[in-house]
Amino acid sequence: MAVILPFDPVAEPSLEGIIDLVKTGMEQVNTLILSRTGSEVTMIPEVATHLISSGGKRLRPMLTLATARLARYQGDGDVKLAAAVEFMHTATLLHDDVVDDSEMRRGKLAARMLWGNEASVLVGDFLLGQAFRMMVEVGNLTALDILSTAAVVIAEGEVAQLAAAKNTATTEDAYLNVIRGKTAELFAAACEVGPVIAERQKAEQAACRSYGMNLGIAFQLVDDALDYGGSRAKLGKNVGDDFREGKITLPIVLAFRRGNDEERAFWRRCLEEGDIQDGDLEHAMEILTRHRALSDTVDRARHYGAIAKDALGLFEDGEAKRALLDVVDFCVARAR
Amino acid sequence: MAVILPFDPVAEPSLEGIIDLVKTGMEQVNTLILSRTGSEVTMIPEVATHLISSGGKRLRPMLTLATARLARYQGDGDVKLAAAVEFMHTATLLHDDVVDDSEMRRGKLAARMLWGNEASVLVGDFLLGQAFRMMVEVGNLTALDILSTAAVVIAEGEVAQLAAAKNTATTEDAYLNVIRGKTAELFAAACEVGPVIAERQKAEQAACRSYGMNLGIAFQLVDDALDYGGSRAKLGKNVGDDFREGKITLPIVLAFRRGNDEERAFWRRCLEEGDIQDGDLEHAMEILTRHRALSDTVDRARHYGAIAKDALGLFEDGEAKRALLDVVDFCVARAR
């Protein structure tokens, strides 16, 4: 007797669409990344490869290639811009680890734990410089303007986060401004340069920028929820990292406002004073669940995801558009 | 009876020539620097102003303006490029302080001592981003290529220095490669972009680049000698900073090679192991003097200064050329 597997008419959201769409381009991006991390100074490829090869999804460069495709770009500048975007992202991660004193990154020891803070700062600078060189090689001044402005906004967002750190009374708006800068701006820039090099009209550039910006916000909010195990608050690998580092993320912002005095004292002790004891993470997750802070964070993410999807409305249906819409669904669905 | 002061036919070398030459431009550069360090995130202007206002000579932006003048540039792009060069330099200083764990910078507390390593890293990133934005605004792709390449080479040089740190057996050639990257490359780029935006022929660009590169090497070597009180090895303010930080500079490279086993053991203990005791700095200066390591470092600087001056040979005599030649003499003369 054959086992008949139930056929699910609504497929699980996945990144397969975009991965297929930009397969050839990403092979070129990966080759370029390898060649541009090369240096006679052996510590540079060592540090860079440690991070770059540690299995990020490379979502940002895929977005650059996919939006270039959506805009029917014909040249090869998208590959260099995509690699530049990934280098900017990697440089940010290296510098973030120093700023946050992180010990782990993507499940491996952070580069700074192996080569020291110095190497993380300087190799980050090297990658940022290489990113700009690749953009210059493409030679499109508008794309250069977008990406260099993004570099400024990202740094500004990180400093803003530093200044607001440990403030449990952060408002949702203030928090959104921080993640617009530190996460969503690079998504926005990565998506905007596609139609820019394709020399499409302003409305299409703006649409792709809006898609990237809102996708970036959704992506970060889902990450925030996942750090407490997603909307179902399941304990698991890496759960509680933000809590232990005293990071104020949206789940905390919501729970703090919805809580009573006793709970607020708890959040202040754990996150502002950094005094975390056994059982505190479990207690935190219990409070977050009681106030629906995790599921509402995911709801907020879904809201920004919906804006991202609508932003692409003016593009014709097709493989590229479908892949970009799937990315949004995938990002939001991660949190379940 | 009047006192008759002896008239010195050879005037003391000074920066007055270049300061006069670029006075108007530098006022615009200073205004631009102020406006581009502005941010709603108040920590950014605080940190940036702390360093920028702490009285560097602003030699690098003056060189950009002066070489643009030498190349008879007529536009206003030189001002933005000059400010970009100063921002790149400031970003490097902020990151260097983190890398070196420096406590002081230009006679003031290092920014990282006041705002933390995090702020130094991130405000450095912000300034680097702003530097690129200003270059993009100028819109000259060759200048963008030169300056973004310089950013890569500088970071590479710093990592190379990190990898070679504490190695008393460093060769003179290896050391020169390090300072070409970490110091001279930015001088070279600052000088090269002047004729580039003036759209002068390649030979003039190459001449200005060579001038800047060799001036930068001379400048760094004189700094190295000054850190031990100059060629006369006089104890004074800030003397011995490099020694205390275990930095291998040219005076050490020379003395280590010229010394005996006992001296080499002394250098290893102080610089490699960081075990410095009372009287060690005086002993170091005595060894450096005995081996003529300081005066020979200044001689080497004079050699590179001479190359820098000859590089300008193909330009017509005039105010700009005279000012640039004086800069070389001034830099070398500092070490006396």
Short mmCIF file of C-alpha atoms in Angstrom, two decimals, chain B:
data_model
loop_
_atom_site.label_atom_id
_atom_site.label_comp_id
_atom_site.label_asym_id
_atom_site.label_seq_id
_atom_site.Cartn_x
_atom_site.Cartn_y
_atom_site.Cartn_z
CA MET B 1 72.32 102.86 20.25
CA ALA B 2 70.18 100.58 18.12
CA VAL B 3 70.50 96.82 18.39
CA ILE B 4 71.15 95.41 14.96
CA LEU B 5 69.72 91.93 14.53
CA PRO B 6 71.76 89.71 12.24
CA PHE B 7 69.92 89.09 8.98
CA ASP B 8 69.66 85.44 8.17
CA PRO B 9 69.81 85.01 4.38
CA VAL B 10 68.48 81.46 4.61
CA ALA B 11 65.08 81.82 6.25
CA GLU B 12 63.95 79.13 8.67
CA PRO B 13 61.74 76.68 6.69
CA SER B 14 58.09 77.16 7.56
CA LEU B 15 54.57 76.33 6.46
CA GLU B 16 53.78 80.02 5.95
CA GLY B 17 54.02 79.74 2.17
CA ILE B 18 51.38 77.02 1.84
CA ILE B 19 49.20 78.53 4.57
CA ASP B 20 49.08 81.84 2.66
CA LEU B 21 48.59 80.12 -0.67
CA VAL B 22 45.48 78.16 0.35
CA LYS B 23 44.05 80.53 2.97
CA THR B 24 40.69 81.11 1.24
CA GLY B 25 40.28 77.47 0.29
CA MET B 26 41.07 76.27 3.80
CA GLU B 27 38.39 78.56 5.23
CA GLN B 28 35.90 76.79 2.95
CA VAL B 29 37.34 73.41 3.91
CA ASN B 30 36.95 74.21 7.60
CA THR B 31 33.34 75.31 7.12
CA LEU B 32 32.62 72.15 5.15
CA ILE B 33 34.25 69.97 7.81
CA LEU B 34 32.05 71.55 10.46
CA SER B 35 28.87 71.11 8.46
CA ARG B 36 29.61 67.51 7.47
CA THR B 37 30.33 66.40 11.02
CA GLY B 38 26.85 67.61 11.96
CA SER B 39 24.27 64.97 12.87
CA GLU B 40 21.11 64.68 14.92
CA VAL B 41 22.99 61.98 16.78
CA THR B 42 24.84 64.38 19.06
CA MET B 43 27.62 61.97 19.93
CA ILE B 44 28.91 62.23 16.34
CA PRO B 45 29.75 65.95 16.28
CA GLU B 46 31.03 65.67 19.87
CA VAL B 47 33.55 62.96 19.06
CA ALA B 48 34.49 64.36 15.66
CA THR B 49 34.93 67.90 16.93
CA HIS B 50 37.03 66.72 19.85
CA LEU B 51 39.56 65.35 17.42
CA ILE B 52 39.19 67.72 14.50
CA SER B 53 39.40 70.84 16.65
CA SER B 54 42.39 69.59 18.59
CA GLY B 55 44.75 71.39 16.32
CA GLY B 56 46.24 69.14 13.71
CA LYS B 57 48.12 71.12 11.09
CA ARG B 58 45.67 70.02 8.39
CA LEU B 59 48.64 69.46 6.15
CA ARG B 60 46.87 66.89 3.95
CA PRO B 61 43.94 69.07 2.84
CA MET B 62 46.36 71.96 2.30
CA LEU B 63 48.33 69.70 -0.03
CA THR B 64 45.21 68.93 -2.06
CA LEU B 65 44.42 72.62 -2.45
CA ALA B 66 48.04 73.51 -3.23
CA THR B 67 48.50 70.82 -5.89
CA ALA B 68 45.17 71.83 -7.45
CA ARG B 69 46.53 75.37 -7.59
CA LEU B 70 49.85 74.13 -8.99
CA ALA B 71 47.82 72.44 -11.76
CA ARG B 72 45.87 75.69 -12.32
CA TYR B 73 42.54 74.14 -11.35
CA GLN B 74 39.66 76.61 -11.66
CA GLY B 75 36.62 74.90 -10.08
CA ASP B 76 35.58 74.33 -6.47
CA GLY B 77 35.86 70.52 -6.32
CA ASP B 78 39.26 70.80 -4.63
CA VAL B 79 37.60 72.03 -1.43
CA LYS B 80 35.38 68.94 -1.15
CA LEU B 81 38.25 66.60 -1.97
CA ALA B 82 40.45 68.34 0.61
CA ALA B 83 37.75 67.94 3.28
CA ALA B 84 37.34 64.29 2.23
CA VAL B 85 41.08 63.74 2.65
CA GLU B 86 40.98 65.24 6.15
CA PHE B 87 37.99 63.05 7.06
CA MET B 88 39.81 59.95 5.84
CA HIS B 89 42.77 60.98 7.99
CA THR B 90 40.59 61.62 11.05
CA ALA B 91 38.79 58.29 10.61
CA THR B 92 42.17 56.57 10.51
CA LEU B 93 43.26 58.30 13.71
CA LEU B 94 40.06 57.24 15.50
CA HIS B 95 40.50 53.62 14.42
CA ASP B 96 44.23 53.69 15.19
CA ASP B 97 43.55 54.73 18.75
CA VAL B 98 41.38 51.66 19.21
CA VAL B 99 43.97 49.45 17.53
CA ASP B 100 46.85 50.86 19.60
CA ASP B 101 44.90 51.22 22.88
CA SER B 102 46.15 54.83 22.88
CA GLU B 103 45.29 57.00 25.83
CA MET B 104 46.38 60.32 24.34
CA ARG B 105 46.09 61.91 20.89
CA ARG B 106 47.49 65.34 20.04
CA GLY B 107 48.03 66.12 23.72
CA LYS B 108 44.38 65.48 24.63
CA LEU B 109 42.70 62.36 25.91
CA ALA B 110 41.98 60.04 22.97
CA ALA B 111 38.30 60.00 21.98
CA ARG B 112 38.05 56.36 23.02
CA MET B 113 39.00 57.32 26.59
CA LEU B 114 36.05 59.73 26.73
CA TRP B 115 33.38 57.99 24.65
CA GLY B 116 34.66 54.41 24.48
CA ASN B 117 36.09 52.23 21.73
CA GLU B 118 32.61 51.78 20.26
CA ALA B 119 32.20 55.46 19.51
CA SER B 120 35.69 55.70 18.03
CA VAL B 121 35.02 52.82 15.65
CA LEU B 122 31.57 54.04 14.58
CA VAL B 123 32.33 57.76 14.30
CA GLY B 124 35.36 56.76 12.23
CA ASP B 125 33.02 54.80 9.95
CA PHE B 126 30.69 57.80 9.77
CA LEU B 127 33.53 60.13 8.74
CA LEU B 128 34.78 57.65 6.15
CA GLY B 129 31.28 57.47 4.70
CA GLN B 130 31.01 61.26 4.63
CA ALA B 131 34.41 61.42 2.92
CA PHE B 132 33.12 59.17 0.13
CA ARG B 133 29.94 61.19 -0.20
CA MET B 134 31.91 64.38 -0.74
CA MET B 135 34.09 62.69 -3.35
CA VAL B 136 30.99 61.41 -5.12
CA GLU B 137 29.60 64.96 -5.13
CA VAL B 138 32.71 66.14 -6.97
CA GLY B 139 31.88 63.46 -9.51
CA ASN B 140 35.36 62.77 -10.89
CA LEU B 141 35.73 58.98 -11.24
CA THR B 142 39.54 59.08 -11.43
CA ALA B 143 39.75 61.03 -8.17
CA LEU B 144 37.26 58.56 -6.65
CA ASP B 145 39.40 55.67 -7.81
CA ILE B 146 42.57 57.21 -6.34
CA LEU B 147 41.03 57.97 -2.96
CA SER B 148 39.13 54.69 -2.59
CA THR B 149 42.27 52.79 -3.53
CA ALA B 150 44.12 54.81 -0.90
CA ALA B 151 41.55 53.72 1.70
CA VAL B 152 42.27 50.09 0.84
CA VAL B 153 46.05 50.54 0.86
CA ILE B 154 45.96 52.38 4.20
CA ALA B 155 43.95 49.59 5.86
CA GLU B 156 46.24 47.00 4.29
CA GLY B 157 49.30 48.87 5.61
CA GLU B 158 47.84 48.99 9.09
CA VAL B 159 47.11 45.28 9.09
CA ALA B 160 50.64 44.62 7.81
CA GLN B 161 51.98 46.71 10.68
CA LEU B 162 49.82 44.74 13.10
CA ALA B 163 51.16 41.46 11.72
CA ALA B 164 54.75 42.76 11.96
CA ALA B 165 54.23 44.36 15.37
CA LYS B 166 56.82 43.70 18.06
CA ASN B 167 59.23 42.22 15.56
CA THR B 168 62.55 43.93 16.32
CA ALA B 169 64.14 42.09 13.39
CA THR B 170 61.94 43.97 10.86
CA THR B 171 64.04 45.03 7.86
CA GLU B 172 64.27 48.63 6.70
CA ASP B 173 62.51 47.65 3.47
CA ALA B 174 59.66 45.97 5.30
CA TYR B 175 59.32 49.04 7.51
CA LEU B 176 59.27 51.36 4.51
CA ASN B 177 56.49 49.28 3.00
CA VAL B 178 54.46 49.67 6.14
CA ILE B 179 54.79 53.46 6.24
CA ARG B 180 54.19 53.75 2.51
CA GLY B 181 50.80 52.23 3.25
CA LYS B 182 49.87 53.73 6.55
CA THR B 183 51.13 57.29 6.03
CA ALA B 184 52.52 58.06 2.59
CA GLU B 185 49.64 56.68 0.52
CA LEU B 186 47.22 59.32 1.80
CA PHE B 187 49.77 62.09 1.18
CA ALA B 188 50.21 60.70 -2.35
CA ALA B 189 46.48 60.52 -3.01
CA ALA B 190 45.90 63.98 -1.50
CA CYS B 191 48.47 65.42 -3.92
CA GLU B 192 47.45 63.40 -6.96
CA VAL B 193 43.79 64.41 -7.02
CA GLY B 194 44.73 68.09 -7.50
CA PRO B 195 46.06 67.69 -11.08
CA VAL B 196 43.44 64.99 -11.72
CA ILE B 197 40.44 67.30 -11.26
CA ALA B 198 42.36 69.96 -13.20
CA GLU B 199 42.47 67.37 -16.00
CA ARG B 200 46.20 67.76 -16.45
CA GLN B 201 48.28 65.27 -18.36
CA LYS B 202 49.33 61.98 -16.74
CA ALA B 203 52.92 63.14 -16.23
CA GLU B 204 51.78 65.91 -13.92
CA GLN B 205 49.51 63.58 -11.98
CA ALA B 206 52.39 61.15 -11.57
CA ALA B 207 54.70 63.99 -10.48
CA CYS B 208 52.29 65.15 -7.79
CA ARG B 209 51.73 61.59 -6.63
CA SER B 210 55.49 61.04 -6.36
CA TYR B 211 55.89 64.33 -4.50
CA GLY B 212 53.19 63.29 -2.01
CA MET B 213 54.44 59.74 -1.56
CA ASN B 214 58.01 60.80 -0.82
CA LEU B 215 56.95 63.72 1.34
CA GLY B 216 54.78 61.29 3.31
CA ILE B 217 57.68 58.91 3.87
CA ALA B 218 59.95 61.80 4.96
CA PHE B 219 57.19 63.11 7.24
CA GLN B 220 56.78 59.74 8.97
CA LEU B 221 60.52 59.15 9.39
CA VAL B 222 60.92 62.59 10.97
CA ASP B 223 58.02 61.75 13.28
CA ASP B 224 59.82 58.54 14.22
CA ALA B 225 62.98 60.48 15.08
CA LEU B 226 61.01 63.17 16.93
CA ASP B 227 59.49 60.51 19.12
CA TYR B 228 62.98 60.10 20.58
CA GLY B 229 63.55 63.86 20.74
CA GLY B 230 64.81 64.36 17.18
CA SER B 231 68.34 63.94 15.92
CA ARG B 232 69.72 65.47 19.11
CA ALA B 233 67.81 62.98 21.30
CA LYS B 234 66.43 65.58 23.72
CA LEU B 235 63.99 64.43 26.38
CA GLY B 236 60.78 66.44 26.26
CA LYS B 237 57.00 66.34 25.95
CA ASN B 238 55.69 63.10 24.42
CA VAL B 239 59.20 61.74 23.98
CA GLY B 240 59.24 57.97 24.24
CA ASP B 241 55.58 57.29 23.31
CA ASP B 242 56.59 54.86 20.55
CA PHE B 243 59.06 53.20 22.93
CA ARG B 244 56.42 52.69 25.61
CA GLU B 245 53.96 51.32 23.03
CA GLY B 246 56.58 48.91 21.72
CA LYS B 247 56.48 50.36 18.22
CA ILE B 248 59.21 49.26 15.86
CA THR B 249 60.20 52.41 13.94
CA LEU B 250 63.22 53.15 11.75
CA PRO B 251 65.51 54.32 14.59
CA ILE B 252 64.95 50.96 16.27
CA VAL B 253 65.38 49.02 13.03
CA LEU B 254 68.76 50.71 12.49
CA ALA B 255 69.98 50.43 16.10
CA PHE B 256 68.92 46.79 16.34
CA ARG B 257 70.97 45.86 13.27
CA ARG B 258 73.96 47.93 14.30
CA GLY B 259 73.98 46.78 17.93
CA ASN B 260 75.55 43.91 19.82
CA ASP B 261 73.81 40.91 21.40
CA GLU B 262 73.36 42.67 24.71
CA GLU B 263 71.66 45.61 23.03
CA ARG B 264 69.46 43.34 20.97
CA ALA B 265 68.38 41.58 24.16
CA PHE B 266 67.55 45.00 25.60
CA TRP B 267 65.37 45.93 22.59
CA ARG B 268 63.62 42.58 22.72
CA ARG B 269 62.85 42.90 26.42
CA CYS B 270 61.52 46.46 26.09
CA LEU B 271 59.71 46.28 22.76
CA GLU B 272 58.75 42.65 22.21
CA GLU B 273 58.06 41.69 25.81
CA GLY B 274 56.95 45.18 26.88
CA ASP B 275 59.03 44.94 30.05
CA ILE B 276 60.14 48.55 30.50
CA GLN B 277 61.81 49.73 33.70
CA ASP B 278 63.02 53.06 35.07
CA GLY B 279 65.94 54.39 33.09
CA ASP B 280 65.22 52.20 30.07
CA LEU B 281 64.12 55.13 27.87
CA GLU B 282 67.31 57.03 28.69
CA HIS B 283 69.34 53.90 27.95
CA ALA B 284 67.47 53.46 24.65
CA MET B 285 68.24 57.03 23.65
CA GLU B 286 71.87 56.54 24.55
CA ILE B 287 72.09 53.45 22.30
CA LEU B 288 70.22 55.24 19.49
CA THR B 289 72.66 58.15 19.70
CA ARG B 290 75.73 55.92 19.84
CA HIS B 291 74.66 54.16 16.62
CA ARG B 292 73.64 57.46 14.98
CA ALA B 293 70.20 55.84 14.52
CA LEU B 294 68.31 59.11 14.99
CA SER B 295 70.46 61.34 12.81
CA ASP B 296 70.56 58.65 10.12
CA THR B 297 66.76 58.37 10.26
CA VAL B 298 66.64 62.11 9.59
CA ASP B 299 69.18 61.65 6.78
CA ARG B 300 66.94 59.03 5.24
CA ALA B 301 64.02 61.46 5.57
CA ARG B 302 66.10 64.12 3.80
CA HIS B 303 66.71 61.65 0.97
CA TYR B 304 62.97 61.08 0.41
CA GLY B 305 62.40 64.81 0.78
CA ALA B 306 64.89 65.41 -2.03
CA ILE B 307 63.02 62.99 -4.28
CA ALA B 308 59.78 64.79 -3.46
CA LYS B 309 61.28 68.13 -4.45
CA ASP B 310 62.73 66.82 -7.70
CA ALA B 311 59.36 65.32 -8.60
CA LEU B 312 57.99 68.83 -9.02
CA GLY B 313 60.75 69.79 -11.48
CA LEU B 314 58.49 69.75 -14.52
CA PHE B 315 56.18 72.41 -13.10
CA GLU B 316 56.86 76.09 -13.76
CA ASP B 317 58.27 78.12 -10.90
CA GLY B 318 55.69 80.11 -9.03
CA GLU B 319 53.97 80.64 -5.73
CA ALA B 320 52.38 77.18 -5.55
CA LYS B 321 55.55 75.30 -6.41
CA ARG B 322 57.59 77.36 -3.94
CA ALA B 323 55.06 76.65 -1.19
CA LEU B 324 55.14 72.90 -1.88
CA LEU B 325 58.95 72.84 -1.86
CA ASP B 326 58.93 74.70 1.46
CA VAL B 327 56.65 72.05 2.95
CA VAL B 328 59.35 69.45 2.35
CA ASP B 329 62.04 71.59 3.96
CA PHE B 330 59.78 72.33 6.89
CA CYS B 331 58.99 68.66 7.46
CA VAL B 332 62.62 67.62 7.41
CA ALA B 333 63.78 70.57 9.52
CA ARG B 334 61.34 69.68 12.32
CA ALA B 335 63.67 66.92 13.42
CA ARG B 336 66.61 69.15 14.36
#
